[in-house]
Amino acid sequence: MKLQHHYQSLGEAFSQSSLPEHVRNPTVVLWNQQLADTLGIKANNHEASQFFSGNALITGSKPVAMAYSGHQFGQFNPHLGDGRAHLLGELRTAEGLIKELQLKGSGRTPFSRNGDGKCGIKPAVREYIMSEAMHALGVPTTRCLAVVSTGEDIQRQTTTPGAVVTRVADSHLRVGTFEYFAARGMHDEIKVLADIAVARHYPEINDKDDTKYLQLISHVIDKQIHLITEWMRVGFIHGVMNTDNTLLSGDTIDYGPCAMMGVYDPNTVFSSIDHQGRYAFGNQPWIAQWNMARFAESLLPVIVDGGEDAIALVTPLIESYQDKYQQAFSLMMAKKIGFSENSQEASQLCNELLEIMFKKHLDYTETFTQLKNSLQPKDGTSPVLHPSLMEWQIKWQETLNKKQLNHQAVTLMAENNPLAIPRNHLIEQVLTATEANSAHPAASEMLKVVQNPYTLTENTHKYQVTDKDADLNYQTYCGT
Ligand code: AMP
Ligand code: MG
């Protein structure tokens, strides 16, 4: 395992040297062998516990905390940065891809402000399970290599075991990283960051081209649109879409207060601090657009001298988001009901379906599975379908028949509608069991199901039981 230090080598303006804190008794709680293999990481249990708690440093590690700012709930905060995370360095995979390794919960850094730099075992395991589930669902995401408990208790609402998560990302460049330098008038540094983003995430952009930064904005917007469309497909609610949690790579990051939508309702919010519903399920596309506007603003100084001309060039890119998103969303929804292309008919059917689901409080995931099954009833038995869907189902099936799409519809629906999502009440049960006993198999058992979301496994049904209160009192918490 050999780490490179491209980001560290950029200098003190970008990151501060900081060592992970030593922990008393590191024990591996979760280990992602498949990801370790992809990364070419070979470590026995003891080595993993040492390296991925921060107790031992991988040869040549130069841990740093990255500087960044961010708009949090719409308010600009110039002073954020990694307050409890250490970037160890970059690995090159056998395929030549660069992956950054970061420890989270590994102690205080120069950016910690009043925080303790720690992470509890529940949010650590939550990040592992949620990000693995998202990866398996096909949603772009950062991943987790390991969760290691520290053998030390930390203070939250109650005392809880501490843990360190190892996060793997294509890069940790955030919109907030650009905002940090824009707020300080450091335009050369913005160019450095933008050039890294182009080289690492958008190599199709010609870096000799005068318009490369404009192209970067356009590419980042397209990746955000894809990301949010994918969240909407599987019912994911991020919960804290601040600009410091928006990656240039277009991957999902920061699984603090996220949750899955059970009953379909665009107004669904679970985060305890999102009082206005800013980050509600149905608002996510428009918040991402808002975040893209903040990204474009931070790049203005490096686009044709940053004046009116730059604004005139950037504005149409931000405005194009809406139409592009609507198209991506309509196509995604069309596929969820078995049409490979969007059409007025498909669009109308989708709208009607969502309205029934909303009015009748139907489960988002279960409904699409039921509809798919209704196309292939077994032995003449009538499918389990909510009565409110009967009329719609007939109309939908007639449209598919008319277009001779029945057969392909089943395949398309199976590919686009998960059978298993990490249900909120079940993940909470797993976290409670793991907090009480970090060797409890609950997390591994749930992972076996959510890592195979399109396949009916032995335990799929067990993990798809919906909450008896339909998540009515469910609440999630940030950065705990
Ligand atoms: P997050 O809510 O995880 O996106 O974090 C927002 C900011 O708070 C980032 O600058 C984090 O590094 C910082 N932060 C969150 N939790 C802690 C903690 N326990 N100790 C220090 N900094 C923290
Ligand atoms: Mg964050």
PDB file of N, CA and C in Angstrom, residues 25-108:
ATOM      1  N   ASN A  25      -7.896   1.125  22.392  1.00  0.00           N
ATOM      2  CA  ASN A  25      -8.027  -0.296  22.052  1.00  0.00           C
ATOM      3  C   ASN A  25      -8.783  -0.461  20.736  1.00  0.00           C
ATOM      4  N   PRO A  26      -8.108  -0.238  19.625  1.00  0.00           N
ATOM      5  CA  PRO A  26      -8.821  -0.286  18.339  1.00  0.00           C
ATOM      6  C   PRO A  26      -9.236  -1.703  17.946  1.00  0.00           C
ATOM      7  N   THR A  27     -10.491  -1.836  17.541  1.00  0.00           N
ATOM      8  CA  THR A  27     -11.028  -3.147  17.131  1.00  0.00           C
ATOM      9  C   THR A  27     -11.831  -2.963  15.853  1.00  0.00           C
ATOM     10  N   VAL A  28     -11.554  -3.812  14.871  1.00  0.00           N
ATOM     11  CA  VAL A  28     -12.288  -3.697  13.604  1.00  0.00           C
ATOM     12  C   VAL A  28     -13.739  -4.135  13.810  1.00  0.00           C
ATOM     13  N   VAL A  29     -14.664  -3.249  13.481  1.00  0.00           N
ATOM     14  CA  VAL A  29     -16.096  -3.573  13.588  1.00  0.00           C
ATOM     15  C   VAL A  29     -16.629  -3.999  12.220  1.00  0.00           C
ATOM     16  N   LEU A  30     -16.275  -3.257  11.180  1.00  0.00           N
ATOM     17  CA  LEU A  30     -16.686  -3.606   9.812  1.00  0.00           C
ATOM     18  C   LEU A  30     -15.485  -3.434   8.896  1.00  0.00           C
ATOM     19  N   TRP A  31     -15.329  -4.367   7.986  1.00  0.00           N
ATOM     20  CA  TRP A  31     -14.193  -4.336   7.061  1.00  0.00           C
ATOM     21  C   TRP A  31     -14.715  -4.678   5.669  1.00  0.00           C
ATOM     22  N   ASN A  32     -14.408  -3.838   4.699  1.00  0.00           N
ATOM     23  CA  ASN A  32     -14.939  -3.993   3.347  1.00  0.00           C
ATOM     24  C   ASN A  32     -13.895  -4.690   2.468  1.00  0.00           C
ATOM     25  N   GLN A  33     -13.916  -6.030   2.494  1.00  0.00           N
ATOM     26  CA  GLN A  33     -12.876  -6.792   1.788  1.00  0.00           C
ATOM     27  C   GLN A  33     -12.908  -6.515   0.283  1.00  0.00           C
ATOM     28  N   GLN A  34     -14.124  -6.407  -0.254  1.00  0.00           N
ATOM     29  CA  GLN A  34     -14.248  -6.187  -1.703  1.00  0.00           C
ATOM     30  C   GLN A  34     -13.586  -4.862  -2.095  1.00  0.00           C
ATOM     31  N   LEU A  35     -13.823  -3.827  -1.277  1.00  0.00           N
ATOM     32  CA  LEU A  35     -13.219  -2.519  -1.563  1.00  0.00           C
ATOM     33  C   LEU A  35     -11.697  -2.573  -1.341  1.00  0.00           C
ATOM     34  N   ALA A  36     -11.293  -3.274  -0.286  1.00  0.00           N
ATOM     35  CA  ALA A  36      -9.846  -3.423  -0.017  1.00  0.00           C
ATOM     36  C   ALA A  36      -9.163  -4.068  -1.213  1.00  0.00           C
ATOM     37  N   ASP A  37      -9.808  -5.091  -1.798  1.00  0.00           N
ATOM     38  CA  ASP A  37      -9.229  -5.770  -2.971  1.00  0.00           C
ATOM     39  C   ASP A  37      -9.111  -4.797  -4.143  1.00  0.00           C
ATOM     40  N   THR A  38     -10.167  -4.018  -4.368  1.00  0.00           N
ATOM     41  CA  THR A  38     -10.126  -3.049  -5.475  1.00  0.00           C
ATOM     42  C   THR A  38      -8.980  -2.062  -5.277  1.00  0.00           C
ATOM     43  N   LEU A  39      -8.755  -1.698  -4.019  1.00  0.00           N
ATOM     44  CA  LEU A  39      -7.730  -0.695  -3.728  1.00  0.00           C
ATOM     45  C   LEU A  39      -6.331  -1.320  -3.623  1.00  0.00           C
ATOM     46  N   GLY A  40      -6.285  -2.633  -3.645  1.00  0.00           N
ATOM     47  CA  GLY A  40      -4.996  -3.318  -3.484  1.00  0.00           C
ATOM     48  C   GLY A  40      -4.473  -3.222  -2.055  1.00  0.00           C
ATOM     49  N   ILE A  41      -5.387  -3.107  -1.091  1.00  0.00           N
ATOM     50  CA  ILE A  41      -4.962  -3.019   0.312  1.00  0.00           C
ATOM     51  C   ILE A  41      -4.978  -4.410   0.927  1.00  0.00           C
ATOM     52  N   LYS A  42      -3.828  -4.819   1.422  1.00  0.00           N
ATOM     53  CA  LYS A  42      -3.750  -6.106   2.110  1.00  0.00           C
ATOM     54  C   LYS A  42      -3.412  -5.814   3.560  1.00  0.00           C
ATOM     55  N   ALA A  43      -4.310  -6.201   4.457  1.00  0.00           N
ATOM     56  CA  ALA A  43      -4.040  -5.958   5.876  1.00  0.00           C
ATOM     57  C   ALA A  43      -4.718  -7.058   6.671  1.00  0.00           C
ATOM     58  N   ASN A  44      -4.001  -7.642   7.638  1.00  0.00           N
ATOM     59  CA  ASN A  44      -4.684  -8.586   8.519  1.00  0.00           C
ATOM     60  C   ASN A  44      -5.469  -7.786   9.558  1.00  0.00           C
ATOM     61  N   ASN A  45      -6.228  -8.493  10.380  1.00  0.00           N
ATOM     62  CA  ASN A  45      -7.133  -7.809  11.300  1.00  0.00           C
ATOM     63  C   ASN A  45      -6.401  -6.821  12.208  1.00  0.00           C
ATOM     64  N   HIS A  46      -5.254  -7.243  12.723  1.00  0.00           N
ATOM     65  CA  HIS A  46      -4.492  -6.378  13.627  1.00  0.00           C
ATOM     66  C   HIS A  46      -4.004  -5.123  12.890  1.00  0.00           C
ATOM     67  N   GLU A  47      -3.464  -5.343  11.694  1.00  0.00           N
ATOM     68  CA  GLU A  47      -2.963  -4.185  10.919  1.00  0.00           C
ATOM     69  C   GLU A  47      -4.105  -3.229  10.593  1.00  0.00           C
ATOM     70  N   ALA A  48      -5.240  -3.811  10.178  1.00  0.00           N
ATOM     71  CA  ALA A  48      -6.391  -2.951   9.837  1.00  0.00           C
ATOM     72  C   ALA A  48      -6.803  -2.119  11.049  1.00  0.00           C
ATOM     73  N   SER A  49      -6.825  -2.741  12.221  1.00  0.00           N
ATOM     74  CA  SER A  49      -7.250  -2.006  13.426  1.00  0.00           C
ATOM     75  C   SER A  49      -6.270  -0.870  13.737  1.00  0.00           C
ATOM     76  N   GLN A  50      -5.011  -1.087  13.463  1.00  0.00           N
ATOM     77  CA  GLN A  50      -4.009  -0.050  13.753  1.00  0.00           C
ATOM     78  C   GLN A  50      -4.034   1.076  12.711  1.00  0.00           C
ATOM     79  N   PHE A  51      -4.026   0.675  11.450  1.00  0.00           N
ATOM     80  CA  PHE A  51      -3.956   1.685  10.376  1.00  0.00           C
ATOM     81  C   PHE A  51      -5.249   2.498  10.260  1.00  0.00           C
ATOM     82  N   PHE A  52      -6.377   1.820  10.461  1.00  0.00           N
ATOM     83  CA  PHE A  52      -7.633   2.516  10.188  1.00  0.00           C
ATOM     84  C   PHE A  52      -8.330   3.025  11.457  1.00  0.00           C
ATOM     85  N   SER A  53      -7.550   3.104  12.534  1.00  0.00           N
ATOM     86  CA  SER A  53      -7.959   3.873  13.707  1.00  0.00           C
ATOM     87  C   SER A  53      -7.094   5.125  13.766  1.00  0.00           C
ATOM     88  N   GLY A  54      -6.000   5.103  13.003  1.00  0.00           N
ATOM     89  CA  GLY A  54      -5.038   6.209  13.052  1.00  0.00           C
ATOM     90  C   GLY A  54      -3.906   5.944  14.020  1.00  0.00           C
ATOM     91  N   ASN A  55      -3.913   4.786  14.714  1.00  0.00           N
ATOM     92  CA  ASN A  55      -2.834   4.489  15.665  1.00  0.00           C
ATOM     93  C   ASN A  55      -1.494   4.281  14.973  1.00  0.00           C
ATOM     94  N   ALA A  56      -1.546   3.664  13.802  1.00  0.00           N
ATOM     95  CA  ALA A  56      -0.308   3.486  13.020  1.00  0.00           C
ATOM     96  C   ALA A  56      -0.498   4.205  11.700  1.00  0.00           C
ATOM     97  N   LEU A  57       0.573   4.756  11.182  1.00  0.00           N
ATOM     98  CA  LEU A  57       0.462   5.459   9.906  1.00  0.00           C
ATOM     99  C   LEU A  57       0.977   4.588   8.780  1.00  0.00           C
ATOM    100  N   ILE A  58       0.185   4.507   7.714  1.00  0.00           N
ATOM    101  CA  ILE A  58       0.618   3.776   6.522  1.00  0.00           C
ATOM    102  C   ILE A  58       1.915   4.435   6.054  1.00  0.00           C
ATOM    103  N   THR A  59       2.877   3.623   5.619  1.00  0.00           N
ATOM    104  CA  THR A  59       4.194   4.156   5.241  1.00  0.00           C
ATOM    105  C   THR A  59       4.038   5.377   4.341  1.00  0.00           C
ATOM    106  N   GLY A  60       4.683   6.425   4.751  1.00  0.00           N
ATOM    107  CA  GLY A  60       4.672   7.632   3.928  1.00  0.00           C
ATOM    108  C   GLY A  60       3.444   8.510   4.092  1.00  0.00           C
ATOM    109  N   SER A  61       2.517   8.151   5.003  1.00  0.00           N
ATOM    110  CA  SER A  61       1.330   9.009   5.197  1.00  0.00           C
ATOM    111  C   SER A  61       1.729  10.393   5.657  1.00  0.00           C
ATOM    112  N   LYS A  62       1.049  11.393   5.121  1.00  0.00           N
ATOM    113  CA  LYS A  62       1.235  12.752   5.630  1.00  0.00           C
ATOM    114  C   LYS A  62      -0.155  13.295   5.927  1.00  0.00           C
ATOM    115  N   PRO A  63      -0.738  12.923   7.046  1.00  0.00           N
ATOM    116  CA  PRO A  63      -2.143  13.278   7.278  1.00  0.00           C
ATOM    117  C   PRO A  63      -2.345  14.790   7.365  1.00  0.00           C
ATOM    118  N   VAL A  64      -3.425  15.235   6.736  1.00  0.00           N
ATOM    119  CA  VAL A  64      -3.789  16.658   6.800  1.00  0.00           C
ATOM    120  C   VAL A  64      -5.286  16.791   6.998  1.00  0.00           C
ATOM    121  N   ALA A  65      -5.679  17.959   7.498  1.00  0.00           N
ATOM    122  CA  ALA A  65      -7.091  18.343   7.538  1.00  0.00           C
ATOM    123  C   ALA A  65      -7.279  19.377   6.437  1.00  0.00           C
ATOM    124  N   MET A  66      -8.300  19.187   5.615  1.00  0.00           N
ATOM    125  CA  MET A  66      -8.503  20.070   4.467  1.00  0.00           C
ATOM    126  C   MET A  66      -9.284  21.321   4.866  1.00  0.00           C
ATOM    127  N   ALA A  67      -8.914  22.432   4.226  1.00  0.00           N
ATOM    128  CA  ALA A  67      -9.614  23.698   4.474  1.00  0.00           C
ATOM    129  C   ALA A  67     -10.825  23.795   3.556  1.00  0.00           C
ATOM    130  N   TYR A  68     -11.954  24.227   4.087  1.00  0.00           N
ATOM    131  CA  TYR A  68     -13.100  24.555   3.237  1.00  0.00           C
ATOM    132  C   TYR A  68     -14.083  25.442   3.977  1.00  0.00           C
ATOM    133  N   SER A  69     -14.913  26.105   3.213  1.00  0.00           N
ATOM    134  CA  SER A  69     -16.013  26.904   3.767  1.00  0.00           C
ATOM    135  C   SER A  69     -17.302  26.205   3.384  1.00  0.00           C
ATOM    136  N   GLY A  70     -18.411  26.922   3.458  1.00  0.00           N
ATOM    137  CA  GLY A  70     -19.643  26.321   2.970  1.00  0.00           C
ATOM    138  C   GLY A  70     -20.872  27.134   3.313  1.00  0.00           C
ATOM    139  N   HIS A  71     -21.882  27.004   2.480  1.00  0.00           N
ATOM    140  CA  HIS A  71     -23.205  27.552   2.812  1.00  0.00           C
ATOM    141  C   HIS A  71     -23.972  26.465   3.564  1.00  0.00           C
ATOM    142  N   GLN A  72     -24.265  26.743   4.819  1.00  0.00           N
ATOM    143  CA  GLN A  72     -25.012  25.780   5.626  1.00  0.00           C
ATOM    144  C   GLN A  72     -26.427  26.320   5.797  1.00  0.00           C
ATOM    145  N   PHE A  73     -27.422  25.567   5.352  1.00  0.00           N
ATOM    146  CA  PHE A  73     -28.820  26.026   5.388  1.00  0.00           C
ATOM    147  C   PHE A  73     -28.945  27.444   4.813  1.00  0.00           C
ATOM    148  N   GLY A  74     -28.189  27.700   3.752  1.00  0.00           N
ATOM    149  CA  GLY A  74     -28.303  28.982   3.055  1.00  0.00           C
ATOM    150  C   GLY A  74     -27.396  30.080   3.586  1.00  0.00           C
ATOM    151  N   GLN A  75     -26.763  29.871   4.737  1.00  0.00           N
ATOM    152  CA  GLN A  75     -25.896  30.908   5.324  1.00  0.00           C
ATOM    153  C   GLN A  75     -24.427  30.564   5.077  1.00  0.00           C
ATOM    154  N   PHE A  76     -23.670  31.575   4.654  1.00  0.00           N
ATOM    155  CA  PHE A  76     -22.252  31.299   4.384  1.00  0.00           C
ATOM    156  C   PHE A  76     -21.455  31.232   5.671  1.00  0.00           C
ATOM    157  N   ASN A  77     -20.679  30.174   5.818  1.00  0.00           N
ATOM    158  CA  ASN A  77     -19.761  30.032   6.952  1.00  0.00           C
ATOM    159  C   ASN A  77     -18.350  29.891   6.384  1.00  0.00           C
ATOM    160  N   PRO A  78     -17.530  30.943   6.529  1.00  0.00           N
ATOM    161  CA  PRO A  78     -16.192  30.884   5.921  1.00  0.00           C
ATOM    162  C   PRO A  78     -15.252  29.903   6.615  1.00  0.00           C
ATOM    163  N   HIS A  79     -15.580  29.546   7.883  1.00  0.00           N
ATOM    164  CA  HIS A  79     -14.639  28.731   8.685  1.00  0.00           C
ATOM    165  C   HIS A  79     -15.195  27.350   8.957  1.00  0.00           C
ATOM    166  N   LEU A  80     -14.967  26.428   8.025  1.00  0.00           N
ATOM    167  CA  LEU A  80     -15.351  25.038   8.320  1.00  0.00           C
ATOM    168  C   LEU A  80     -14.076  24.206   8.292  1.00  0.00           C
ATOM    169  N   GLY A  81     -13.901  23.375   7.286  1.00  0.00           N
ATOM    170  CA  GLY A  81     -12.697  22.536   7.229  1.00  0.00           C
ATOM    171  C   GLY A  81     -12.894  21.236   7.984  1.00  0.00           C
ATOM    172  N   ASP A  82     -11.971  20.301   7.766  1.00  0.00           N
ATOM    173  CA  ASP A  82     -12.066  18.997   8.425  1.00  0.00           C
ATOM    174  C   ASP A  82     -11.807  19.160   9.921  1.00  0.00           C
ATOM    175  N   GLY A  83     -12.866  19.124  10.698  1.00  0.00           N
ATOM    176  CA  GLY A  83     -12.713  19.282  12.151  1.00  0.00           C
ATOM    177  C   GLY A  83     -12.546  17.957  12.860  1.00  0.00           C
ATOM    178  N   ARG A  84     -12.791  16.878  12.121  1.00  0.00           N
ATOM    179  CA  ARG A  84     -12.629  15.557  12.755  1.00  0.00           C
ATOM    180  C   ARG A  84     -12.247  14.514  11.716  1.00  0.00           C
ATOM    181  N   ALA A  85     -11.530  14.972  10.704  1.00  0.00           N
ATOM    182  CA  ALA A  85     -11.139  14.037   9.648  1.00  0.00           C
ATOM    183  C   ALA A  85      -9.695  14.298   9.242  1.00  0.00           C
ATOM    184  N   HIS A  86      -9.020  13.232   8.843  1.00  0.00           N
ATOM    185  CA  HIS A  86      -7.641  13.326   8.382  1.00  0.00           C
ATOM    186  C   HIS A  86      -7.514  12.660   7.028  1.00  0.00           C
ATOM    187  N   LEU A  87      -7.096  13.447   6.045  1.00  0.00           N
ATOM    188  CA  LEU A  87      -6.806  12.884   4.721  1.00  0.00           C
ATOM    189  C   LEU A  87      -5.438  12.229   4.807  1.00  0.00           C
ATOM    190  N   LEU A  88      -5.402  10.911   4.534  1.00  0.00           N
ATOM    191  CA  LEU A  88      -4.111  10.202   4.644  1.00  0.00           C
ATOM    192  C   LEU A  88      -3.284  10.349   3.376  1.00  0.00           C
ATOM    193  N   GLY A  89      -3.972  10.361   2.227  1.00  0.00           N
ATOM    194  CA  GLY A  89      -3.274  10.463   0.948  1.00  0.00           C
ATOM    195  C   GLY A  89      -4.091   9.802  -0.146  1.00  0.00           C
ATOM    196  N   GLU A  90      -3.444   9.659  -1.299  1.00  0.00           N
ATOM    197  CA  GLU A  90      -4.146   9.094  -2.459  1.00  0.00           C
ATOM    198  C   GLU A  90      -3.512   7.760  -2.852  1.00  0.00           C
ATOM    199  N   LEU A  91      -4.379   6.829  -3.195  1.00  0.00           N
ATOM    200  CA  LEU A  91      -3.939   5.523  -3.691  1.00  0.00           C
ATOM    201  C   LEU A  91      -4.220   5.438  -5.175  1.00  0.00           C
ATOM    202  N   ARG A  92      -3.389   4.718  -5.893  1.00  0.00           N
ATOM    203  CA  ARG A  92      -3.690   4.468  -7.299  1.00  0.00           C
ATOM    204  C   ARG A  92      -4.094   3.004  -7.431  1.00  0.00           C
ATOM    205  N   THR A  93      -5.282   2.757  -7.990  1.00  0.00           N
ATOM    206  CA  THR A  93      -5.750   1.368  -8.105  1.00  0.00           C
ATOM    207  C   THR A  93      -5.089   0.703  -9.311  1.00  0.00           C
ATOM    208  N   ALA A  94      -5.287  -0.616  -9.405  1.00  0.00           N
ATOM    209  CA  ALA A  94      -4.703  -1.370 -10.525  1.00  0.00           C
ATOM    210  C   ALA A  94      -5.182  -0.807 -11.862  1.00  0.00           C
ATOM    211  N   GLU A  95      -6.424  -0.260 -11.872  1.00  0.00           N
ATOM    212  CA  GLU A  95      -6.942   0.326 -13.133  1.00  0.00           C
ATOM    213  C   GLU A  95      -6.436   1.742 -13.352  1.00  0.00           C
ATOM    214  N   GLY A  96      -5.610   2.236 -12.437  1.00  0.00           N
ATOM    215  CA  GLY A  96      -5.042   3.575 -12.599  1.00  0.00           C
ATOM    216  C   GLY A  96      -5.919   4.687 -12.047  1.00  0.00           C
ATOM    217  N   LEU A  97      -6.980   4.329 -11.299  1.00  0.00           N
ATOM    218  CA  LEU A  97      -7.844   5.364 -10.723  1.00  0.00           C
ATOM    219  C   LEU A  97      -7.257   5.876  -9.418  1.00  0.00           C
ATOM    220  N   ILE A  98      -7.445   7.177  -9.160  1.00  0.00           N
ATOM    221  CA  ILE A  98      -6.965   7.736  -7.899  1.00  0.00           C
ATOM    222  C   ILE A  98      -8.091   7.693  -6.875  1.00  0.00           C
ATOM    223  N   LYS A  99      -7.787   7.193  -5.692  1.00  0.00           N
ATOM    224  CA  LYS A  99      -8.772   7.155  -4.608  1.00  0.00           C
ATOM    225  C   LYS A  99      -8.136   7.770  -3.368  1.00  0.00           C
ATOM    226  N   GLU A 100      -8.871   8.687  -2.737  1.00  0.00           N
ATOM    227  CA  GLU A 100      -8.357   9.287  -1.503  1.00  0.00           C
ATOM    228  C   GLU A 100      -8.838   8.493  -0.296  1.00  0.00           C
ATOM    229  N   LEU A 101      -7.936   8.340   0.680  1.00  0.00           N
ATOM    230  CA  LEU A 101      -8.296   7.674   1.933  1.00  0.00           C
ATOM    231  C   LEU A 101      -8.372   8.723   3.024  1.00  0.00           C
ATOM    232  N   GLN A 102      -9.482   8.724   3.742  1.00  0.00           N
ATOM    233  CA  GLN A 102      -9.639   9.709   4.810  1.00  0.00           C
ATOM    234  C   GLN A 102     -10.170   9.023   6.067  1.00  0.00           C
ATOM    235  N   LEU A 103      -9.567   9.344   7.204  1.00  0.00           N
ATOM    236  CA  LEU A 103     -10.111   8.860   8.473  1.00  0.00           C
ATOM    237  C   LEU A 103     -11.083   9.911   8.991  1.00  0.00           C
ATOM    238  N   LYS A 104     -12.191   9.461   9.554  1.00  0.00           N
ATOM    239  CA  LYS A 104     -13.166  10.407  10.110  1.00  0.00           C
ATOM    240  C   LYS A 104     -13.467   9.982  11.545  1.00  0.00           C
ATOM    241  N   GLY A 105     -13.422  10.955  12.461  1.00  0.00           N
ATOM    242  CA  GLY A 105     -13.595  10.627  13.878  1.00  0.00           C
ATOM    243  C   GLY A 105     -12.247  10.358  14.523  1.00  0.00           C
ATOM    244  N   SER A 106     -11.174  10.812  13.847  1.00  0.00           N
ATOM    245  CA  SER A 106      -9.807  10.474  14.252  1.00  0.00           C
ATOM    246  C   SER A 106      -9.146  11.563  15.089  1.00  0.00           C
ATOM    247  N   GLY A 107      -9.954  12.456  15.639  1.00  0.00           N
ATOM    248  CA  GLY A 107      -9.401  13.423  16.593  1.00  0.00           C
ATOM    249  C   GLY A 107      -9.388  14.850  16.093  1.00  0.00           C
ATOM    250  N   ARG A 108      -9.005  15.739  17.002  1.00  0.00           N
ATOM    251  CA  ARG A 108      -9.072  17.171  16.723  1.00  0.00           C
ATOM    252  C   ARG A 108      -8.028  17.601  15.683  1.00  0.00           C
TER     253      ARG A 108
END
